[in-house]
Short mmCIF file of C-alpha atoms in Angstrom, two decimals:
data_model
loop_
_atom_site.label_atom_id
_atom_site.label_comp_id
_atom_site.label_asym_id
_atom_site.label_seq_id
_atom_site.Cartn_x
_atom_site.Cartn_y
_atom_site.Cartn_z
CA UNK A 483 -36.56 -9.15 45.05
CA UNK A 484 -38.52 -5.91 44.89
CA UNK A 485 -37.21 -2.67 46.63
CA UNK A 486 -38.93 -0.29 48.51
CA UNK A 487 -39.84 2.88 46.13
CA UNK A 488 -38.42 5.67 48.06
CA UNK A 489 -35.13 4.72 49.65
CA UNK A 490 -32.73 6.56 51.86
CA UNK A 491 -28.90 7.09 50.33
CA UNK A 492 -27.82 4.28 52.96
CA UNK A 493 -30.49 2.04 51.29
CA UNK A 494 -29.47 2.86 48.03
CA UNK A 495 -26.03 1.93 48.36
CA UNK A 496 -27.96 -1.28 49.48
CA UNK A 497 -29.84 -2.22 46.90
CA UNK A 498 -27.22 -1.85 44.03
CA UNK A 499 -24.66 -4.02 46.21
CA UNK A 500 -27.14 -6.72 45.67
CA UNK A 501 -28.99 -6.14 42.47
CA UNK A 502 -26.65 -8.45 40.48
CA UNK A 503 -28.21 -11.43 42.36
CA UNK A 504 -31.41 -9.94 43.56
CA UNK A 505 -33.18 -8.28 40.23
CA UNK A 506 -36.43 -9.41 39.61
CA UNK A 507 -36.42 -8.48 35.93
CA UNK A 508 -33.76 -10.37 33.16
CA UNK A 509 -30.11 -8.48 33.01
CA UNK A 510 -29.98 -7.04 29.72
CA UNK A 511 -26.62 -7.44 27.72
CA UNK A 512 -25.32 -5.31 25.36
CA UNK A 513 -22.70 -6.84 23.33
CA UNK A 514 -20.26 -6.67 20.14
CA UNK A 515 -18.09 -3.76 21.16
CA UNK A 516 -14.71 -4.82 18.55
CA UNK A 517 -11.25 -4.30 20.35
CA UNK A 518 -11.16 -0.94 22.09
CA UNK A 519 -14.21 0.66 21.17
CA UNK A 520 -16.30 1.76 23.87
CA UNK A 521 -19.22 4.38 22.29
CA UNK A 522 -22.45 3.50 21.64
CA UNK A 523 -21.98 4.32 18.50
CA UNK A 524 -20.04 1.72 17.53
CA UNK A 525 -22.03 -1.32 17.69
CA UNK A 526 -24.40 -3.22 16.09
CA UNK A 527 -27.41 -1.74 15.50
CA UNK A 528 -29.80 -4.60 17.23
CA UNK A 529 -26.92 -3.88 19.88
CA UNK A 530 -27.64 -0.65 20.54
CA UNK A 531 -31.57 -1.05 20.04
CA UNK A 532 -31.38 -3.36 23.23
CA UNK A 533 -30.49 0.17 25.17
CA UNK A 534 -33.94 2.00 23.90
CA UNK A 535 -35.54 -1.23 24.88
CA UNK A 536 -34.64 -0.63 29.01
CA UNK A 537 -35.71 3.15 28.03
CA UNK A 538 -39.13 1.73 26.82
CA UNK A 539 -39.03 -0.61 30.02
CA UNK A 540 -38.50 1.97 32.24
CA UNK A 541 -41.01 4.41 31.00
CA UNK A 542 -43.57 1.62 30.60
CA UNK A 543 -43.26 0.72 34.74
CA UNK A 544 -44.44 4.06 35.49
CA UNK A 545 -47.77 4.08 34.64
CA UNK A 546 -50.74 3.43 36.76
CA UNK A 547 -50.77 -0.39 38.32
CA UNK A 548 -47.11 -1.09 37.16
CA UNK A 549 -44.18 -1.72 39.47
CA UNK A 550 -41.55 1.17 38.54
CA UNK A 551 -38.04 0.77 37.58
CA UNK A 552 -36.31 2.72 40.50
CA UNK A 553 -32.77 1.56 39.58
CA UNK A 554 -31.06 1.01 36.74
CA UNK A 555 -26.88 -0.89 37.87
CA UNK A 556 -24.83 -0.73 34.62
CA UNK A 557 -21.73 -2.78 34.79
CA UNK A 558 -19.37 -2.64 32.27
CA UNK A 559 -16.57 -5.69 30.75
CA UNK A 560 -14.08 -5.75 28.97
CA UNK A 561 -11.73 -8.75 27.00
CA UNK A 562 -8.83 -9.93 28.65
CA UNK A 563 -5.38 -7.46 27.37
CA UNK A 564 -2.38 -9.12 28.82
CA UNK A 565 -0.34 -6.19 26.66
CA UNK A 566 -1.90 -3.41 28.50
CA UNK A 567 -3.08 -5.02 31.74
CA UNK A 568 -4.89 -5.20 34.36
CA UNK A 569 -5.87 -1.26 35.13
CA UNK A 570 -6.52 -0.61 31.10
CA UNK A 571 -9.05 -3.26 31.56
CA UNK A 572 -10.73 -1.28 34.24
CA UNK A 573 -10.58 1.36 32.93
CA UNK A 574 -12.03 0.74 29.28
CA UNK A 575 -14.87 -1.55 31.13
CA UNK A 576 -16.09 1.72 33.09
CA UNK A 577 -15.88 3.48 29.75
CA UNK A 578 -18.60 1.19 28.10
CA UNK A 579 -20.47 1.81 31.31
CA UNK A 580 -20.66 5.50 31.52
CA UNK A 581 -21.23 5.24 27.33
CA UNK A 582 -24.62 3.44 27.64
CA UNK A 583 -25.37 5.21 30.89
CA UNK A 584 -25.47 8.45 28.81
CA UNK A 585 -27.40 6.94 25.73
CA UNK A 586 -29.76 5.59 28.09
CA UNK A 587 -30.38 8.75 29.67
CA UNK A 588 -31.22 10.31 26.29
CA UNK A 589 -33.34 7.77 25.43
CA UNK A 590 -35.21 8.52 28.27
CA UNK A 591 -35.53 11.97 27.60
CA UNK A 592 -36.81 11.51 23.73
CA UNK A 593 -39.71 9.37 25.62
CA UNK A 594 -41.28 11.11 28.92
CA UNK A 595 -42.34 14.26 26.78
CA UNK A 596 -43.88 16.99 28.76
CA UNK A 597 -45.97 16.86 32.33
CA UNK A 598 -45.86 14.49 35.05
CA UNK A 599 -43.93 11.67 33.32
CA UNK A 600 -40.50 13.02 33.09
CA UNK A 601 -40.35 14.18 36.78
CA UNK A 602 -41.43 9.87 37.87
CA UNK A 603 -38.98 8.88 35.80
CA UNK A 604 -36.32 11.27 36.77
CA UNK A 605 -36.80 9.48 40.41
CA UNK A 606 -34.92 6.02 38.82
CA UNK A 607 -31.55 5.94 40.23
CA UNK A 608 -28.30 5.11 37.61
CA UNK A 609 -25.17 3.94 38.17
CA UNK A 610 -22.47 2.88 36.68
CA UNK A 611 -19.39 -0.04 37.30
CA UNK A 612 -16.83 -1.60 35.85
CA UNK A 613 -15.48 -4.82 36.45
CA UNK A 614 -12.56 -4.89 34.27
CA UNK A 615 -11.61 -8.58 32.33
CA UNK A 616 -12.69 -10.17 35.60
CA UNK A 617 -15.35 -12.02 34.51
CA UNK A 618 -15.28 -13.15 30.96
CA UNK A 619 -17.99 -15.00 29.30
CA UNK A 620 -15.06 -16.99 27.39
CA UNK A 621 -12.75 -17.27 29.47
CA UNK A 622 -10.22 -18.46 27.50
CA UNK A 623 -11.14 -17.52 23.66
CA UNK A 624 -9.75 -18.38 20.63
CA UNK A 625 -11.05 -16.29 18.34
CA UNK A 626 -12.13 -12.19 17.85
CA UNK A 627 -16.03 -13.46 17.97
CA UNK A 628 -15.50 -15.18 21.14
CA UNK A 629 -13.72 -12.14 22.51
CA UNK A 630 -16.21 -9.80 21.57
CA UNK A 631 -18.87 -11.58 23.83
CA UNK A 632 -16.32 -10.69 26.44
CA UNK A 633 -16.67 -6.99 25.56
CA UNK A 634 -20.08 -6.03 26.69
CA UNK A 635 -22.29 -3.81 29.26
CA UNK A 636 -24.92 -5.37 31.73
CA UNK A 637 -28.01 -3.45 32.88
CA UNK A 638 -29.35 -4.87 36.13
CA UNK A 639 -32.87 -3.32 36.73
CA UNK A 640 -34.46 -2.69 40.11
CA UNK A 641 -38.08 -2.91 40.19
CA UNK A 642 -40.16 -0.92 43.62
CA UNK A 643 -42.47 -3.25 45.64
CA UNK A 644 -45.23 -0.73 45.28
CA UNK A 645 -47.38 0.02 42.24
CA UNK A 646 -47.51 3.48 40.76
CA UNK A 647 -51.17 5.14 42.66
CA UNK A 648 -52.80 6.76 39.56
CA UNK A 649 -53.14 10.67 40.66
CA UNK A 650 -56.00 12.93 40.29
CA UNK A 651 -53.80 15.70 39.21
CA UNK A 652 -50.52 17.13 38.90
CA UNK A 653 -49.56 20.51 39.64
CA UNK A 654 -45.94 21.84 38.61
CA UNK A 655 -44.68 22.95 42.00
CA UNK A 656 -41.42 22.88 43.17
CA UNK A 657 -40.15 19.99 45.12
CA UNK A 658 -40.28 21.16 48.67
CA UNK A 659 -42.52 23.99 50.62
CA UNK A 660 -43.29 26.74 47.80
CA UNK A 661 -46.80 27.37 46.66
CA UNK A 662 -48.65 25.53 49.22
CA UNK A 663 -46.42 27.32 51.74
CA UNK A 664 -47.54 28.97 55.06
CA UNK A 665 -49.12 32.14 53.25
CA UNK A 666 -49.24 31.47 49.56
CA UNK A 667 -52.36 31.08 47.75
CA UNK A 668 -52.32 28.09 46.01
CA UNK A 669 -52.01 28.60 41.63
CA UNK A 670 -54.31 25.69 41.78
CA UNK A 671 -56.86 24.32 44.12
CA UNK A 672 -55.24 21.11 45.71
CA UNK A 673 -57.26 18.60 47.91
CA UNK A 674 -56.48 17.88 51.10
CA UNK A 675 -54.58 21.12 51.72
CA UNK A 676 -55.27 23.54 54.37
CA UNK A 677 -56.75 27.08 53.95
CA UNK A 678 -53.22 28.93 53.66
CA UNK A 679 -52.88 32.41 54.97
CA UNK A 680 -53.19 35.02 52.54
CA UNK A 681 -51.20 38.70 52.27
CA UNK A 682 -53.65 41.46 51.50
CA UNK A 683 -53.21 43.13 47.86
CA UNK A 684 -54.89 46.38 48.90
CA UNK A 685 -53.15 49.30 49.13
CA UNK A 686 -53.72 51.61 52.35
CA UNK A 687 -52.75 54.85 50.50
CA UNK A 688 -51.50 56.58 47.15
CA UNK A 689 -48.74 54.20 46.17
CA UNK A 690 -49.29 52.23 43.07
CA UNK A 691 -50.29 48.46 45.02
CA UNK A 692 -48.07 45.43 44.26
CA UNK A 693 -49.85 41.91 44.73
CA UNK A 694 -48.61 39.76 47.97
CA UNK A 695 -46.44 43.09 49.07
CA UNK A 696 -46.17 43.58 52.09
CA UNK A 697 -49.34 45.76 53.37
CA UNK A 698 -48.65 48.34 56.68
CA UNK A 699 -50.78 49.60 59.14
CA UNK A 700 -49.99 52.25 62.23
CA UNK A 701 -49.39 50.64 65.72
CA UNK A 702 -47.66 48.42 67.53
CA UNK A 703 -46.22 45.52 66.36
CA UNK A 704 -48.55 42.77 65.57
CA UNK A 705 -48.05 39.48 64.09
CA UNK A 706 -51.17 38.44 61.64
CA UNK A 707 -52.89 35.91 61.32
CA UNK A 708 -50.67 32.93 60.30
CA UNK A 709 -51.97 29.21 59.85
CA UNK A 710 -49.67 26.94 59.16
CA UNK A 711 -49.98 22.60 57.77
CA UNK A 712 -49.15 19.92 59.80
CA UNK A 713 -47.33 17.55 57.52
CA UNK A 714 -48.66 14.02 57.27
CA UNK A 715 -50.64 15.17 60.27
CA UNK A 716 -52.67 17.46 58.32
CA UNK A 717 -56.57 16.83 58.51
CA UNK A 718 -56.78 18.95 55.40
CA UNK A 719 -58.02 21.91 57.34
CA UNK A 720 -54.79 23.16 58.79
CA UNK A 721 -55.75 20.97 61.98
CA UNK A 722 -53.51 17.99 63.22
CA UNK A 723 -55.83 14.98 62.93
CA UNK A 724 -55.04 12.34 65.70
CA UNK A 725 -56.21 9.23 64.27
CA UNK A 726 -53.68 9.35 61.60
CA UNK A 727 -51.22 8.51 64.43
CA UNK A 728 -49.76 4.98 64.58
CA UNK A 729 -47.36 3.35 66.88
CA UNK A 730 -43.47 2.94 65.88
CA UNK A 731 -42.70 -0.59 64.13
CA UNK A 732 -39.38 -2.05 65.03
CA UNK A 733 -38.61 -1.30 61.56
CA UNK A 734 -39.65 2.60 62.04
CA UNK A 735 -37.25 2.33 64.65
CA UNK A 736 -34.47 0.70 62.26
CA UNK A 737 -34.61 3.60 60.00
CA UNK A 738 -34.38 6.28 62.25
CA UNK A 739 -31.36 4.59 63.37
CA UNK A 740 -30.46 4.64 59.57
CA UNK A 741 -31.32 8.94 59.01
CA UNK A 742 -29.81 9.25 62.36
CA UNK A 743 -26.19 7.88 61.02
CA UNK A 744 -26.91 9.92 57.74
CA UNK A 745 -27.18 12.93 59.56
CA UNK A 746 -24.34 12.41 61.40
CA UNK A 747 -22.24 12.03 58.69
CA UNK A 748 -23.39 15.24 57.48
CA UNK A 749 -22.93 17.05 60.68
CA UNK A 750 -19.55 16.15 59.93
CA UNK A 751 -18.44 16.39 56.60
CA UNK A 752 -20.76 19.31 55.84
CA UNK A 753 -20.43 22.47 57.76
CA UNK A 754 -21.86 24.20 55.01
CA UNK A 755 -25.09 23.02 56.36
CA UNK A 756 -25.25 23.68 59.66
CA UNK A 757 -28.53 25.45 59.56
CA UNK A 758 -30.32 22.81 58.04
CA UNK A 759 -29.04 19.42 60.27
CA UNK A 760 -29.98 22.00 63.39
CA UNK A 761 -33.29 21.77 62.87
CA UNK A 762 -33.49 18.41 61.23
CA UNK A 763 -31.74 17.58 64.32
CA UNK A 764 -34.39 19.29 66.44
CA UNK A 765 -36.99 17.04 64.59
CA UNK A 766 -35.57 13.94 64.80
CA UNK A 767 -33.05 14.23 67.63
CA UNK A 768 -34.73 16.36 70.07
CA UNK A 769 -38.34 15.30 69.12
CA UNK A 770 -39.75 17.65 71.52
CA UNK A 771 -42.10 20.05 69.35
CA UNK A 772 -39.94 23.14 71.29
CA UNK A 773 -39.98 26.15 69.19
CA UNK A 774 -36.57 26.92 67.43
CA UNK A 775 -34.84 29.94 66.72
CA UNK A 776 -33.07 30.07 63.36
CA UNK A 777 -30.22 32.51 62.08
CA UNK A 778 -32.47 34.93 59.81
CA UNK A 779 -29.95 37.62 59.66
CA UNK A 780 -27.82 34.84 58.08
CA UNK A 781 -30.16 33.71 55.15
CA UNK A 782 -30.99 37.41 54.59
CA UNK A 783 -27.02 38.07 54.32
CA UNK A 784 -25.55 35.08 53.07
CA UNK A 785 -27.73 33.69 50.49
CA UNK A 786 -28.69 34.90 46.99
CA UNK A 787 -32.22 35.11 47.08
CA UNK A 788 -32.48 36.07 51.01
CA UNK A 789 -30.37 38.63 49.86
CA UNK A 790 -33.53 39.96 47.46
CA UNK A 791 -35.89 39.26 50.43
CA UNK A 792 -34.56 42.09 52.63
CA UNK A 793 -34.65 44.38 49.06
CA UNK A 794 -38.06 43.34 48.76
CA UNK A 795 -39.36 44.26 52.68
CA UNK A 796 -36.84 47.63 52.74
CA UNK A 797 -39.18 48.36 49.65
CA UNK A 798 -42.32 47.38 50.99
CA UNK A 799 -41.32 49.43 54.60
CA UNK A 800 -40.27 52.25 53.19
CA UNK A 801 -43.29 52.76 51.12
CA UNK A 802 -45.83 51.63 54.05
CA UNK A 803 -43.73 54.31 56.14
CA UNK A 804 -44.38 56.92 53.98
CA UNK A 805 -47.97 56.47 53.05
CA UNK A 806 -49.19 56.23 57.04
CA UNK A 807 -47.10 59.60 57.23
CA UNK A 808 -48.88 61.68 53.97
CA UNK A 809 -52.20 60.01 55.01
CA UNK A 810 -51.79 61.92 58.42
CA UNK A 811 -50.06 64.47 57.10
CA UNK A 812 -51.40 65.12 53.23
CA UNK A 813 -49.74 68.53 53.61
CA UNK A 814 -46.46 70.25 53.52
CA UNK A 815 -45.40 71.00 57.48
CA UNK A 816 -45.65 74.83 58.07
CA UNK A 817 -43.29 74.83 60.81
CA UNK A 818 -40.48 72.39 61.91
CA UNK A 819 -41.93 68.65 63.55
CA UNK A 820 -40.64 65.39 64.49
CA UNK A 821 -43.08 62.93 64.10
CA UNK A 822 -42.72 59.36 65.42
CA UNK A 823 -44.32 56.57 63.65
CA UNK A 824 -44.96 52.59 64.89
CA UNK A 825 -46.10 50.32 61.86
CA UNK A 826 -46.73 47.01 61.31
CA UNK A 827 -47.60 44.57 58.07
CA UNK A 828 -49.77 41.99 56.91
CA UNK A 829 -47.84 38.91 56.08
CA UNK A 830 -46.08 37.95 52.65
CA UNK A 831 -44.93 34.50 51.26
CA UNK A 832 -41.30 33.87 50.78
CA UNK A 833 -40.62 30.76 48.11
CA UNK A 834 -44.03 31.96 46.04
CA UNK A 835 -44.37 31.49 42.31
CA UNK A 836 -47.09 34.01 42.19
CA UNK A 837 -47.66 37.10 41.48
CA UNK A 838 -44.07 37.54 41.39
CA UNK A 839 -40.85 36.81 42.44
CA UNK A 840 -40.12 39.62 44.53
CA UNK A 841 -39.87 37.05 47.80
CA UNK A 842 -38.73 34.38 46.15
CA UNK A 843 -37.73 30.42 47.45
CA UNK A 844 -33.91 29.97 49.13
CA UNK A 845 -31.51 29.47 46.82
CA UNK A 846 -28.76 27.77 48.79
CA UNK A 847 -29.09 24.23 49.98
CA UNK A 848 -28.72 25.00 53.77
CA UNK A 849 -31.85 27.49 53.42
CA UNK A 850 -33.46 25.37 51.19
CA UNK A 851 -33.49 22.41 54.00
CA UNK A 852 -33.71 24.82 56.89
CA UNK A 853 -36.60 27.29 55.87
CA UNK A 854 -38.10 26.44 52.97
CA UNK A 855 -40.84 28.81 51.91
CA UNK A 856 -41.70 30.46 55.31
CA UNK A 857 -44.16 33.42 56.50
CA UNK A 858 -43.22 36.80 56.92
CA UNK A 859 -43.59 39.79 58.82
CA UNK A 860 -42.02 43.04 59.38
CA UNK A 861 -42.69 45.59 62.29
CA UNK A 862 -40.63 49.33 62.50
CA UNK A 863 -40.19 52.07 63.88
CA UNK A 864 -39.81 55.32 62.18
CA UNK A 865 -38.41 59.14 62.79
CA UNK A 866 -39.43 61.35 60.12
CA UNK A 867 -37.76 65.43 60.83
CA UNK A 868 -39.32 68.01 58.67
CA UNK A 869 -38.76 71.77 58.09
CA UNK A 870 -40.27 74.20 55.82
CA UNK A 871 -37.85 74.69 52.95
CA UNK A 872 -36.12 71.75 53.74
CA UNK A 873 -35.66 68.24 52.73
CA UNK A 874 -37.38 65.48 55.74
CA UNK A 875 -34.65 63.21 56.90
CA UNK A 876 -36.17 60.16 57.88
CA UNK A 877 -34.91 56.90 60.12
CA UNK A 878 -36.61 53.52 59.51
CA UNK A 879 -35.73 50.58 61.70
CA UNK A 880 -37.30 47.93 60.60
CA UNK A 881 -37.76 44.58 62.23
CA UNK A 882 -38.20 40.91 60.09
CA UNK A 883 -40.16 38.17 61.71
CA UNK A 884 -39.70 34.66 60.27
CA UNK A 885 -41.41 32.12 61.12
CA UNK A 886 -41.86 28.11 59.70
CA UNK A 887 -43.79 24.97 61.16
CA UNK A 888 -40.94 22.65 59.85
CA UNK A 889 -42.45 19.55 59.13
CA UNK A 890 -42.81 16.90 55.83
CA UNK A 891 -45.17 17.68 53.14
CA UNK A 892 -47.40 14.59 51.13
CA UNK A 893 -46.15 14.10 47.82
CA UNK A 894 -43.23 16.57 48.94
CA UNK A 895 -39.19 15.77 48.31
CA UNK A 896 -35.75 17.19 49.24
CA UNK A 897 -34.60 19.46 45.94
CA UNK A 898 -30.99 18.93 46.13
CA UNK A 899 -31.31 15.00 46.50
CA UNK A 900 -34.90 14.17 45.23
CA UNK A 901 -35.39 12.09 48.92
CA UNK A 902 -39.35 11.88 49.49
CA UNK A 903 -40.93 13.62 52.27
CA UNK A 904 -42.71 10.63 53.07
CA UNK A 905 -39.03 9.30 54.39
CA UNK A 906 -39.40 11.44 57.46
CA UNK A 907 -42.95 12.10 57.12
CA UNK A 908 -43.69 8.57 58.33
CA UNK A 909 -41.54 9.61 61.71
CA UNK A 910 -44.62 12.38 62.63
CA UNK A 911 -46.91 9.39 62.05
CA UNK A 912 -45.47 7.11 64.61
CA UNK A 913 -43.81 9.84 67.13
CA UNK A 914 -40.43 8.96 65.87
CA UNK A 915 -40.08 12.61 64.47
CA UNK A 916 -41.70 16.08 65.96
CA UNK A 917 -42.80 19.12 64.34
CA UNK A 918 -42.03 22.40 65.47
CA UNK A 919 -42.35 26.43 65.27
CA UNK A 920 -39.46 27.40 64.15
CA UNK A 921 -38.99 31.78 64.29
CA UNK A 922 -36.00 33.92 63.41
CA UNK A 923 -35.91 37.87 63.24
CA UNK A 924 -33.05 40.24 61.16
CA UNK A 925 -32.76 44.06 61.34
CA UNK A 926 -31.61 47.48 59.60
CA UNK A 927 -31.91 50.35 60.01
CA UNK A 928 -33.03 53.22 56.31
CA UNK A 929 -31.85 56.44 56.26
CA UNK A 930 -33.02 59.01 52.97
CA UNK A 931 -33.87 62.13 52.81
CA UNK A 932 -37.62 63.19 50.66
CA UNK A 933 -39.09 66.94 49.63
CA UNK A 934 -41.38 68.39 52.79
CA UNK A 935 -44.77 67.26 50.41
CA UNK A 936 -46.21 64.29 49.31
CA UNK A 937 -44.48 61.76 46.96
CA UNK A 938 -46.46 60.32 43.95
CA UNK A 939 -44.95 57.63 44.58
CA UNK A 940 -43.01 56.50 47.45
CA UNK A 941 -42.11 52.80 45.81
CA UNK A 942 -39.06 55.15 43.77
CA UNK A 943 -36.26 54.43 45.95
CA UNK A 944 -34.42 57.77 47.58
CA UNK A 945 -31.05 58.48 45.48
CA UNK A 946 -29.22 58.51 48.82
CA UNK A 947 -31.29 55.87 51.19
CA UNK A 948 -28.61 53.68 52.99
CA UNK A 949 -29.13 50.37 54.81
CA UNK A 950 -27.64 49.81 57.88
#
């Protein structure tokens, strides 16, 4: 039978349980290992050719019309040793397994080349098995030719029910929200996407202007203009578009049940990633739509690149701070003031590729599932005390707003596990699965000291600014 292309883990385990009796395609056999060899190296060459044959196979199903390769079961045998026994024979059989699972996997590397190619083919699962002396082609043999038939690997190949869709284009973006995020500009226009918000690059006052920084004005704070996608919802203009809504099959309903045990199991076995099953929770769980508030402080504080995400805003603050203040003040203070400032900021991208990497995507798992590439915001309040002759002490506190529609993106997938978007993506089609706002705030509080003038330019962080 054919599979499916884009299976859950559940449905994975599935399909190689029965590929033995269900492929589609002829087992290949790779044969005339002599006693105890188990590399690759070591057999005949018309052996070992049959092993860039699959690779050929493989990379051959994924072009345009073809029905890909999406699994690939090797099992390994090995000859009957009634000196070493049973467990050697399991042991050396998984051997030959994991031997022409690796020269497999380099033969598919020395044929995808560059570009779209090597990321399809990357999507075919491998695994490997051994089955020990358990089932001989001889059983009995009499000779070393016979029991070298016995000594052999077996790829079973799984081949998807759906043809590969030739694609208009392919743009190198990472595998879940990051370019096409709420507020990133696109490197490339993509059809079907909505207009995304975009951070001003314009700087207010003196200091030198970094693209997609963070850009402050004076007053209150004010969240900007934000649009965010709608998933497979998405009527291309940032709209949800009812009539791609469809009612839940019974089998919709069969594999929520399935993502529902999956997630679970993770809820148990993986505290690590309690931010991310919260809101996938939310989504498939809850399927309300209620807005959701999520732990900013802790992705700021706990992972590696949230970590340069608060750098980034303190930065941007600081410097949006100070150029309000020497724009109202463009003079040193005659006489001692303190002078109370509200500002607030355009929004920035975090997960962009471009201009730089100053906001960049989570690098944890649990952010990576939870957040994604998300807008930002910051709002703060600021005491600046100046004196004649004296250095201004200034006090920042500085608010982050977060927020994320958390939802499945078209032609999207999960980074750590390569699962399609269109798994859950199909739930917002039918109703089985709900969108939702998700928001999340973290604060600190800058202290420096500056000179009572102007700055050329505030971006050069005070020797003794401290983050609280």
């Amino acid at each position: 039978m054919r599979w499916p292309r884009y299976l859950s883990a559940f449905e994975l385990d599935a399909m190689f349980r029965a590929l033995p009796d269900q492929t589609t395609i002829a087992p290949v056999t790779v044969s005339g290992f002599t006693q105890y060899k188990t590399h690759v190296s070591d057999l005949p060459a018309s052996e070992s050719a049959k092993i860039d044959a699959v690779a050929d196979a493989i990379v051959t199903s994924y072009r345009a019309g073809r029905h890909p390769i999406i699994g690939v079961l090797i099992v390994g045998h090995a000859d009957q040793d009634l000196s070493r026994g049973v467990a050697f024979e399991q042991e050396i059989s998984i051997e030959r397994a994991e031997c022409v699972r690796e020269a497999l996997l380099s033969s598919l590397q020395s044929r995808t080349g560059a570009g779209l190619m090597p990321l399809q083919v990357k999507e075919a699962a491998v695994r490997t098995a051994g089955v020990g002396a358990t089932q001989r082609v001889v059983t009995h043999p009499i000779n070393e030719a016979q029991r070298a038939q016995n000594r052999r690997v077996v790829l079973y190949l799984a081949e998807s029910i759906t043809p590969v869709v030739p694609l208009d284009g392919f743009f190198p973006v990472p595998p879940q929200k990051v370019e096409d995020e709420e507020g990133a500009a696109p490197a490339s226009p993509r059809p079907q996407r909505s207009p995304l918000l975009l951070a001003f690059s314009i700087p207010i006052f003196g200091s030198p202007a970094l693209a997609g920084a963070a850009v402050f004005a004076s007053g209150q704070p004010r969240r900007p203009s934000i649009k965010h996608d709608h998933g497979f919802l998405d009527d291309g203009k940032g709209n949800i578009d009812p009539s791609k809504r469809q009612s839940p099959t019974d089998t919709d309903r069969a594999r929520k049940d399935v993502w529902k045990f999956l997630l679970g199991l993770t809820i148990q076995n993986k505290p690590e990633l309690k931010d991310a099953t919260d809101a996938y929770k939310h989504f498939l769980v809850d399927n309300n739509g209620t807005q959701l508030t999520v732990r900013y402080e802790g992705f700021v504080k706990d992972d590696a690149n949230g970590k340069t995400v608060l750098k980034s805003a303190i930065d941007d603050t600081r410097t949006g701070v100070l150029d309000i203040f020497d724009s109202q003040f463009p003079k040193p203070l005659t006489s001692a003031a303190r002078t109370l400032l509200q500002v607030t900021s355009s929004a920035v991208t975090v997960g962009r590729a471009t201009p730089d990497f100053r906001y960049p995507y989570p690098a944890d798992e649990n952010w990576q599932k939870a957040i994604g590439g998300h807008a930002l915001w910051i709002s703060a309040d600021a005491i600046i005390d100046s004196a004649p002759g004296k250095l201004r002490t200034v006090a920042i506190t500085m608010t982050l707003h977060a927020e994320d529609m958390y939802n499945f993106n078209p032609d999207g997938a999960d980074i750590a596990t390569n699962t399609r978007d269109a798994e859950n993506g199909r739930f917002e089609i039918v109703g089985l699965g709900t969108e939702f706002l998700q928001i999340g705030t973290a604060q600190r509080t800058i202290t420096f000291t500056i000179p009572n003038a102007k700055q050329a330019d505030n971006r050069v962080v005070p020797a003794d600014q401290k983050v609280t």
